[in-house]
mmCIF file of C-alpha atoms and ligand atoms in Angstrom:
data_model
loop_
_atom_site.group_PDB
_atom_site.id
_atom_site.type_symbol
_atom_site.label_atom_id
_atom_site.label_comp_id
_atom_site.label_asym_id
_atom_site.label_seq_id
_atom_site.Cartn_x
_atom_site.Cartn_y
_atom_site.Cartn_z
ATOM 1 C CA MET D 13 0.000 0.000 0.000
ATOM 2 C CA LYS D 14 1.349 3.438 -0.859
ATOM 3 C CA ALA D 15 0.789 5.691 2.089
ATOM 4 C CA ASP D 16 -0.376 9.225 1.524
ATOM 5 C CA LYS D 17 -1.871 9.343 5.001
ATOM 6 C CA PRO D 18 0.007 8.458 8.161
ATOM 7 C CA VAL D 19 0.200 4.726 8.594
ATOM 8 C CA HIS D 20 -0.442 3.530 12.114
ATOM 9 C CA LEU D 21 -0.520 -0.121 12.902
ATOM 10 C CA SER D 22 -1.961 -1.322 16.159
ATOM 11 C CA PRO D 23 0.612 -3.327 18.091
ATOM 12 C CA ARG D 24 -1.188 -6.550 17.172
ATOM 13 C CA ALA D 25 -1.515 -5.697 13.486
ATOM 14 C CA ALA D 26 2.090 -4.613 13.469
ATOM 15 C CA VAL D 27 3.265 -7.880 14.987
ATOM 16 C CA GLU D 28 1.112 -9.936 12.661
ATOM 17 C CA GLY D 29 2.160 -7.861 9.648
ATOM 18 C CA GLN D 30 5.875 -8.221 10.348
ATOM 19 C CA THR D 31 7.852 -9.174 7.288
ATOM 20 C CA ALA D 32 11.495 -9.898 6.728
ATOM 21 C CA ILE D 33 11.891 -6.967 4.328
ATOM 22 C CA PRO D 34 11.487 -3.484 5.798
ATOM 23 C CA ARG D 35 9.116 -1.148 3.990
ATOM 24 C CA HIS D 36 11.083 1.872 5.110
ATOM 25 C CA ILE D 37 14.803 2.282 5.818
ATOM 26 C CA ALA D 38 16.296 5.422 7.343
ATOM 27 C CA ILE D 39 20.049 6.058 7.117
ATOM 28 C CA VAL D 40 22.444 8.426 8.878
ATOM 29 C CA MET D 41 25.180 8.602 6.243
ATOM 30 C CA ASP D 42 28.118 9.193 8.576
ATOM 31 C CA GLY D 43 31.830 8.950 7.851
ATOM 32 C CA ASN D 44 32.298 11.018 4.694
ATOM 33 C CA GLY D 45 34.778 13.381 6.339
ATOM 34 C CA ARG D 46 36.948 10.565 7.719
ATOM 35 C CA TRP D 47 36.865 8.748 4.390
ATOM 36 C CA ALA D 48 38.235 11.877 2.688
ATOM 37 C CA LYS D 49 40.799 12.658 5.404
ATOM 38 C CA LYS D 50 42.224 9.140 5.174
ATOM 39 C CA ARG D 51 42.940 9.983 1.524
ATOM 40 C CA PHE D 52 44.355 13.452 2.334
ATOM 41 C CA MET D 53 41.434 15.106 0.568
ATOM 42 C CA PRO D 54 39.032 17.849 1.705
ATOM 43 C CA ARG D 55 35.960 16.646 3.609
ATOM 44 C CA VAL D 56 33.649 17.826 0.871
ATOM 45 C CA VAL D 57 35.222 15.266 -1.487
ATOM 46 C CA GLY D 58 33.929 12.640 0.949
ATOM 47 C CA HIS D 59 30.432 14.129 0.746
ATOM 48 C CA GLY D 60 30.652 14.003 -3.056
ATOM 49 C CA GLN D 61 31.571 10.325 -2.862
ATOM 50 C CA GLY D 62 28.664 9.981 -0.414
ATOM 51 C CA VAL D 63 26.239 11.195 -3.076
ATOM 52 C CA ASP D 64 27.413 8.444 -5.437
ATOM 53 C CA THR D 65 26.945 5.889 -2.650
ATOM 54 C CA LEU D 66 23.458 7.260 -2.041
ATOM 55 C CA VAL D 67 22.487 6.808 -5.681
ATOM 56 C CA LYS D 68 23.740 3.193 -5.658
ATOM 57 C CA THR D 69 21.942 2.540 -2.377
ATOM 58 C CA VAL D 70 18.578 3.829 -3.548
ATOM 59 C CA LEU D 71 18.803 1.588 -6.619
ATOM 60 C CA ALA D 72 19.805 -1.407 -4.470
ATOM 61 C CA CYS D 73 16.881 -0.726 -2.118
ATOM 62 C CA ALA D 74 14.455 -0.478 -5.047
ATOM 63 C CA ASP D 75 15.739 -3.826 -6.372
ATOM 64 C CA ARG D 76 15.027 -5.406 -2.979
ATOM 65 C CA GLY D 77 11.437 -4.158 -2.824
ATOM 66 C CA ILE D 78 11.984 -1.475 -0.196
ATOM 67 C CA GLU D 79 9.352 1.247 -0.650
ATOM 68 C CA TYR D 80 10.883 4.142 1.263
ATOM 69 C CA LEU D 81 14.487 5.212 1.852
ATOM 70 C CA THR D 82 15.084 8.299 3.984
ATOM 71 C CA VAL D 83 18.570 9.769 4.394
ATOM 72 C CA PHE D 84 20.010 12.473 6.640
ATOM 73 C CA ALA D 85 21.860 14.778 4.216
ATOM 74 C CA PHE D 86 22.037 18.013 6.228
ATOM 75 C CA SER D 87 20.940 18.428 9.822
ATOM 76 C CA SER D 88 19.625 21.579 11.496
ATOM 77 C CA GLU D 89 22.913 21.512 13.427
ATOM 78 C CA ASN D 90 25.210 21.168 10.379
ATOM 79 C CA TRP D 91 25.220 24.969 9.947
ATOM 80 C CA LYS D 92 27.820 24.912 12.752
ATOM 81 C CA ARG D 93 30.372 23.282 10.425
ATOM 82 C CA PRO D 94 33.108 25.381 8.784
ATOM 83 C CA SER D 95 31.606 27.674 6.146
ATOM 84 C CA ASP D 96 33.519 26.043 3.280
ATOM 85 C CA GLU D 97 32.020 22.663 4.207
ATOM 86 C CA VAL D 98 28.500 24.146 4.464
ATOM 87 C CA SER D 99 28.821 25.860 1.100
ATOM 88 C CA GLY D 100 30.357 22.674 -0.340
ATOM 89 C CA LEU D 101 27.324 20.674 0.804
ATOM 90 C CA MET D 102 24.929 23.269 -0.649
ATOM 91 C CA GLY D 103 26.835 23.213 -3.960
ATOM 92 C CA LEU D 104 26.654 19.432 -3.926
ATOM 93 C CA VAL D 105 22.857 19.617 -4.034
ATOM 94 C CA LEU D 106 23.063 21.425 -7.375
ATOM 95 C CA VAL D 107 25.701 19.008 -8.712
ATOM 96 C CA ALA D 108 23.766 15.953 -7.487
ATOM 97 C CA VAL D 109 20.513 17.089 -9.064
ATOM 98 C CA SER D 110 22.116 17.867 -12.418
ATOM 99 C CA LYS D 111 24.208 14.652 -12.413
ATOM 100 C CA HIS D 112 21.716 12.075 -11.110
ATOM 101 C CA LEU D 113 18.135 13.331 -11.417
ATOM 102 C CA THR D 114 17.503 12.098 -14.967
ATOM 103 C CA LYS D 115 18.651 8.562 -14.129
ATOM 104 C CA LEU D 116 16.742 8.387 -10.837
ATOM 105 C CA ALA D 117 13.582 9.742 -12.462
ATOM 106 C CA SER D 118 13.837 7.231 -15.310
ATOM 107 C CA VAL D 119 14.004 4.203 -13.007
ATOM 108 C CA GLY D 120 10.930 5.159 -10.959
ATOM 109 C CA VAL D 121 12.432 6.916 -7.933
ATOM 110 C CA ARG D 122 10.242 9.552 -6.338
ATOM 111 C CA ILE D 123 12.238 12.246 -4.520
ATOM 112 C CA ARG D 124 10.868 14.212 -1.598
ATOM 113 C CA ILE D 125 12.658 16.698 0.621
ATOM 114 C CA VAL D 126 11.933 16.980 4.339
ATOM 115 C CA GLY D 127 13.172 19.853 6.455
ATOM 116 C CA ASP D 128 13.020 23.592 6.904
ATOM 117 C CA ARG D 129 13.450 25.119 3.447
ATOM 118 C CA SER D 130 13.166 28.693 4.651
ATOM 119 C CA GLN D 131 16.907 28.943 5.450
ATOM 120 C CA VAL D 132 18.331 27.546 2.217
ATOM 121 C CA SER D 133 19.182 29.624 -0.833
ATOM 122 C CA ASP D 134 16.794 30.073 -3.759
ATOM 123 C CA LYS D 135 19.136 27.987 -5.922
ATOM 124 C CA VAL D 136 19.092 25.019 -3.538
ATOM 125 C CA ARG D 137 15.330 25.360 -3.009
ATOM 126 C CA GLY D 138 14.881 25.449 -6.788
ATOM 127 C CA ALA D 139 16.985 22.308 -7.299
ATOM 128 C CA TRP D 140 14.948 20.422 -4.701
ATOM 129 C CA LEU D 141 11.689 21.612 -6.252
ATOM 130 C CA GLU D 142 12.868 20.397 -9.653
ATOM 131 C CA ALA D 143 13.791 16.990 -8.175
ATOM 132 C CA GLU D 144 10.383 16.719 -6.518
ATOM 133 C CA SER D 145 8.317 17.856 -9.473
ATOM 134 C CA ARG D 146 10.145 15.718 -12.068
ATOM 135 C CA THR D 147 9.617 12.578 -9.982
ATOM 136 C CA GLU D 148 6.216 13.203 -8.420
ATOM 137 C CA HIS D 149 4.450 10.520 -10.493
ATOM 138 C CA ASN D 150 7.039 7.837 -9.724
ATOM 139 C CA SER D 151 6.161 5.125 -7.254
ATOM 140 C CA ARG D 152 8.829 2.385 -7.306
ATOM 141 C CA ILE D 153 10.622 3.790 -4.258
ATOM 142 C CA THR D 154 10.407 7.118 -2.429
ATOM 143 C CA LEU D 155 13.759 8.675 -1.570
ATOM 144 C CA SER D 156 13.250 11.276 1.145
ATOM 145 C CA VAL D 157 16.221 13.571 1.620
ATOM 146 C CA ALA D 158 16.249 15.168 5.061
ATOM 147 C CA PHE D 159 17.847 18.550 4.473
ATOM 148 C CA ASN D 160 18.047 21.231 7.148
ATOM 149 C CA TYR D 161 16.084 18.698 9.160
ATOM 150 C CA GLY D 162 16.050 17.917 12.875
ATOM 151 C CA GLY D 163 13.761 15.576 14.780
ATOM 152 C CA ARG D 164 13.039 18.257 17.364
ATOM 153 C CA TRP D 165 12.297 20.799 14.631
ATOM 154 C CA ASP D 166 9.806 18.323 13.190
ATOM 155 C CA VAL D 167 7.948 17.831 16.485
ATOM 156 C CA ILE D 168 7.871 21.596 17.061
ATOM 157 C CA GLN D 169 6.596 22.404 13.575
ATOM 158 C CA ALA D 170 3.864 19.752 13.938
ATOM 159 C CA CYS D 171 2.764 21.321 17.261
ATOM 160 C CA GLN D 172 2.836 24.796 15.720
ATOM 161 C CA GLN D 173 0.721 23.542 12.822
ATOM 162 C CA ALA D 174 -1.767 21.992 15.247
ATOM 163 C CA VAL D 175 -2.114 25.342 17.039
ATOM 164 C CA LYS D 176 -2.537 27.182 13.723
ATOM 165 C CA ASP D 177 -5.225 24.647 12.802
ATOM 166 C CA GLY D 178 -7.066 25.538 16.017
ATOM 167 C CA LEU D 179 -6.748 22.186 17.790
ATOM 168 C CA THR D 180 -7.656 22.132 21.467
ATOM 169 C CA ALA D 181 -5.461 20.430 24.071
ATOM 170 C CA ASP D 182 -7.699 17.348 23.951
ATOM 171 C CA GLN D 183 -7.249 17.148 20.219
ATOM 172 C CA ILE D 184 -3.460 16.889 20.525
ATOM 173 C CA THR D 185 -3.138 13.155 20.031
ATOM 174 C CA GLU D 186 -0.636 10.787 18.507
ATOM 175 C CA ASP D 187 -2.645 10.738 15.280
ATOM 176 C CA SER D 188 -3.232 14.493 15.068
ATOM 177 C CA LEU D 189 0.492 15.197 15.553
ATOM 178 C CA ALA D 190 1.643 12.337 13.296
ATOM 179 C CA SER D 191 -0.467 13.719 10.461
ATOM 180 C CA ARG D 192 1.378 17.036 10.794
ATOM 181 C CA MET D 193 4.904 15.607 10.892
ATOM 182 C CA ALA D 194 7.133 16.198 7.881
ATOM 183 C CA MET D 195 7.008 12.532 6.840
ATOM 184 C CA SER D 196 3.291 11.911 7.339
ATOM 185 C CA TYR D 197 3.180 10.444 3.830
ATOM 186 C CA ALA D 198 5.307 7.455 4.836
ATOM 187 C CA PRO D 199 5.092 4.611 7.326
ATOM 188 C CA ASP D 200 7.554 4.893 10.212
ATOM 189 C CA PRO D 201 11.017 3.493 9.430
ATOM 190 C CA ASP D 202 11.295 -0.206 10.203
ATOM 191 C CA LEU D 203 15.085 -0.188 10.008
ATOM 192 C CA PHE D 204 17.379 2.670 11.046
ATOM 193 C CA ILE D 205 20.999 2.325 9.919
ATOM 194 C CA ARG D 206 23.903 4.525 10.954
ATOM 195 C CA THR D 207 27.270 4.150 9.282
ATOM 196 C CA GLY D 208 30.579 5.536 10.535
ATOM 197 C CA GLY D 209 30.823 3.787 13.903
ATOM 198 C CA GLU D 210 28.911 6.202 16.149
ATOM 199 C CA THR D 211 25.988 4.698 18.047
ATOM 200 C CA ARG D 212 23.540 7.560 18.411
ATOM 201 C CA ILE D 213 20.488 8.927 16.628
ATOM 202 C CA SER D 214 21.688 12.551 16.397
ATOM 203 C CA ASN D 215 18.241 14.174 16.206
ATOM 204 C CA PHE D 216 17.131 12.205 13.120
ATOM 205 C CA LEU D 217 13.459 11.107 12.891
ATOM 206 C CA LEU D 218 13.027 11.134 16.686
ATOM 207 C CA TRP D 219 9.252 10.685 16.572
ATOM 208 C CA GLN D 220 9.189 8.261 13.652
ATOM 209 C CA SER D 221 11.954 5.940 14.908
ATOM 210 C CA ALA D 222 10.166 5.044 18.158
ATOM 211 C CA TYR D 223 9.982 1.376 17.134
ATOM 212 C CA SER D 224 12.659 1.225 14.451
ATOM 213 C CA GLU D 225 15.245 -1.501 14.616
ATOM 214 C CA LEU D 226 18.659 0.138 14.980
ATOM 215 C CA VAL D 227 21.701 -1.170 13.126
ATOM 216 C CA PHE D 228 25.084 0.499 13.554
ATOM 217 C CA THR D 229 28.056 -0.274 11.357
ATOM 218 C CA ASP D 230 31.676 0.894 11.404
ATOM 219 C CA CYS D 231 31.645 1.102 7.612
ATOM 220 C CA LEU D 232 32.191 4.694 6.441
ATOM 221 C CA TRP D 233 29.305 5.892 4.258
ATOM 222 C CA PRO D 234 31.314 6.191 0.994
ATOM 223 C CA GLU D 235 32.231 2.500 1.413
ATOM 224 C CA PHE D 236 28.672 1.321 2.090
ATOM 225 C CA GLY D 237 27.640 -1.140 -0.611
ATOM 226 C CA GLU D 238 25.237 -3.964 -1.342
ATOM 227 C CA ALA D 239 27.079 -6.322 1.042
ATOM 228 C CA GLU D 240 26.597 -3.887 3.963
ATOM 229 C CA LEU D 241 22.963 -3.293 2.981
ATOM 230 C CA ASP D 242 22.296 -7.032 2.867
ATOM 231 C CA HIS D 243 24.051 -7.472 6.196
ATOM 232 C CA ALA D 244 21.716 -4.858 7.764
ATOM 233 C CA LEU D 245 18.693 -6.524 6.137
ATOM 234 C CA ALA D 246 19.748 -9.910 7.510
ATOM 235 C CA GLU D 247 20.142 -8.389 10.961
ATOM 236 C CA PHE D 248 16.670 -6.823 10.640
ATOM 237 C CA ALA D 249 15.155 -10.176 9.651
ATOM 238 C CA ARG D 250 16.557 -11.715 12.851
ATOM 239 C CA ARG D 251 14.985 -9.094 15.118
ATOM 240 C CA ASP D 252 11.863 -9.864 17.122
ATOM 241 C CA ARG D 253 9.618 -6.786 16.799
ATOM 242 C CA ARG D 254 6.914 -6.454 19.438
ATOM 243 C CA PHE D 255 5.942 -2.739 19.289
ATOM 244 C CA GLY D 256 5.396 -2.661 23.042
ATOM 245 C CA GLY D 257 3.262 -5.785 22.940
ATOM 246 C CA VAL D 258 4.185 -9.390 23.578
ATOM 247 C CA LYS D 259 4.859 -12.145 21.136
ATOM 248 C CA VAL D 260 1.521 -13.823 20.368
ATOM 249 C CA SER D 261 0.606 -17.220 19.124
ATOM 250 C CA ALA D 262 -2.606 -17.557 17.082
ATOM 251 C CA ASP D 263 -4.787 -18.632 20.026
ATOM 252 C CA GLU D 264 -3.528 -16.092 22.540
ATOM 253 C CA PRO D 265 -4.823 -12.524 23.125
ATOM 254 C CA THR D 266 -2.374 -9.577 22.803
ATOM 255 C CA HIS D 267 -1.452 -7.253 25.695
ATOM 256 C CA SER D 268 0.159 -3.962 24.883
ATOM 257 C CA ALA D 269 2.744 -2.532 27.245
HETATM 258 C C1 FPP W 327 28.143 12.952 7.983
HETATM 259 O O1 FPP W 327 29.499 12.617 7.741
HETATM 260 C C2 FPP W 327 27.550 13.329 6.727
HETATM 261 C C3 FPP W 327 26.959 14.536 6.490
HETATM 262 C C4 FPP W 327 26.869 15.605 7.490
HETATM 263 C C5 FPP W 327 26.412 14.846 5.180
HETATM 264 C C6 FPP W 327 25.918 13.682 4.397
HETATM 265 C C7 FPP W 327 25.700 14.165 3.037
HETATM 266 C C8 FPP W 327 25.865 13.448 1.932
HETATM 267 C C9 FPP W 327 26.213 12.011 1.847
HETATM 268 C C10 FPP W 327 25.651 14.149 0.681
HETATM 269 C C11 FPP W 327 24.185 14.188 0.427
HETATM 270 C C12 FPP W 327 23.921 15.294 -0.456
HETATM 271 C C13 FPP W 327 22.882 15.332 -1.272
HETATM 272 C C14 FPP W 327 22.858 16.399 -2.254
HETATM 273 C C15 FPP W 327 21.794 14.354 -1.245
HETATM 274 P P1 FPP W 327 30.633 13.454 8.466
HETATM 275 O O2 FPP W 327 30.991 14.579 7.589
HETATM 276 O O3 FPP W 327 30.162 13.875 9.815
HETATM 277 O O4 FPP W 327 31.756 12.406 8.528
HETATM 278 P P2 FPP W 327 32.825 12.244 9.703
HETATM 279 O O5 FPP W 327 32.066 11.737 10.898
HETATM 280 O O6 FPP W 327 33.759 11.230 9.149
HETATM 281 O O7 FPP W 327 33.481 13.573 9.930
#
């Protein structure tokens, strides 16, 4: 099912509907800077290599039947990086769109951007709009690029939207907030991968990853390939997902925790 509305599974439905292949994978693409430094190159070269890895990964995910891939490309906190790195990352958006959009569009990738667009330049905003509009009828896989995104920003903007919509305190519910989150068009990520060896979430998809399975790998993002993806998928398939409930057999009632 393609989700244009928030998808909420009850704990029981979620347990019963568990499959070995995640519908939605989220990735923190960490390690670009170290990959470049090891080669005595500027960090932004690592980000450029990271774009190529991203393109290969979205195609590999599509081949495996994954419906949604969401990647953390620029966090609300990344503005604190040196200005040449920030401008390098912004320039990379333009390069990436001109180099890869035609191919991605032709193989059925839909691109969506999540994050606060008000702070990015007109050029970057324009490139993202072009990527979104040229792929809006595609449905093989949705690649969501989190750009100037933060999980806390997302919760705050959903609350602000609820207030603007005139909701009363009683109407602030999981569903009413979820439908105002930046990724309300997608099911929550089943699998959350972070490359680069750090074992934290770093303000990515805080609300949406409540029940995601976390997989951390030392592999630096530019070196992430099909073998690492399949390793994460195998790890996911081994996990026992209960969504706060208990494992049920067919003749036993469910209890949610
Ligand atoms: C973290 O690695 C990575 C980022 C902050 C940026 C990730 C961006 C890309 C892969 C490019 C995506 C761009 C587009 C246009 C989609 P790091 O720099 O923190 O690496 P380090 O931990 O080794 O220093």
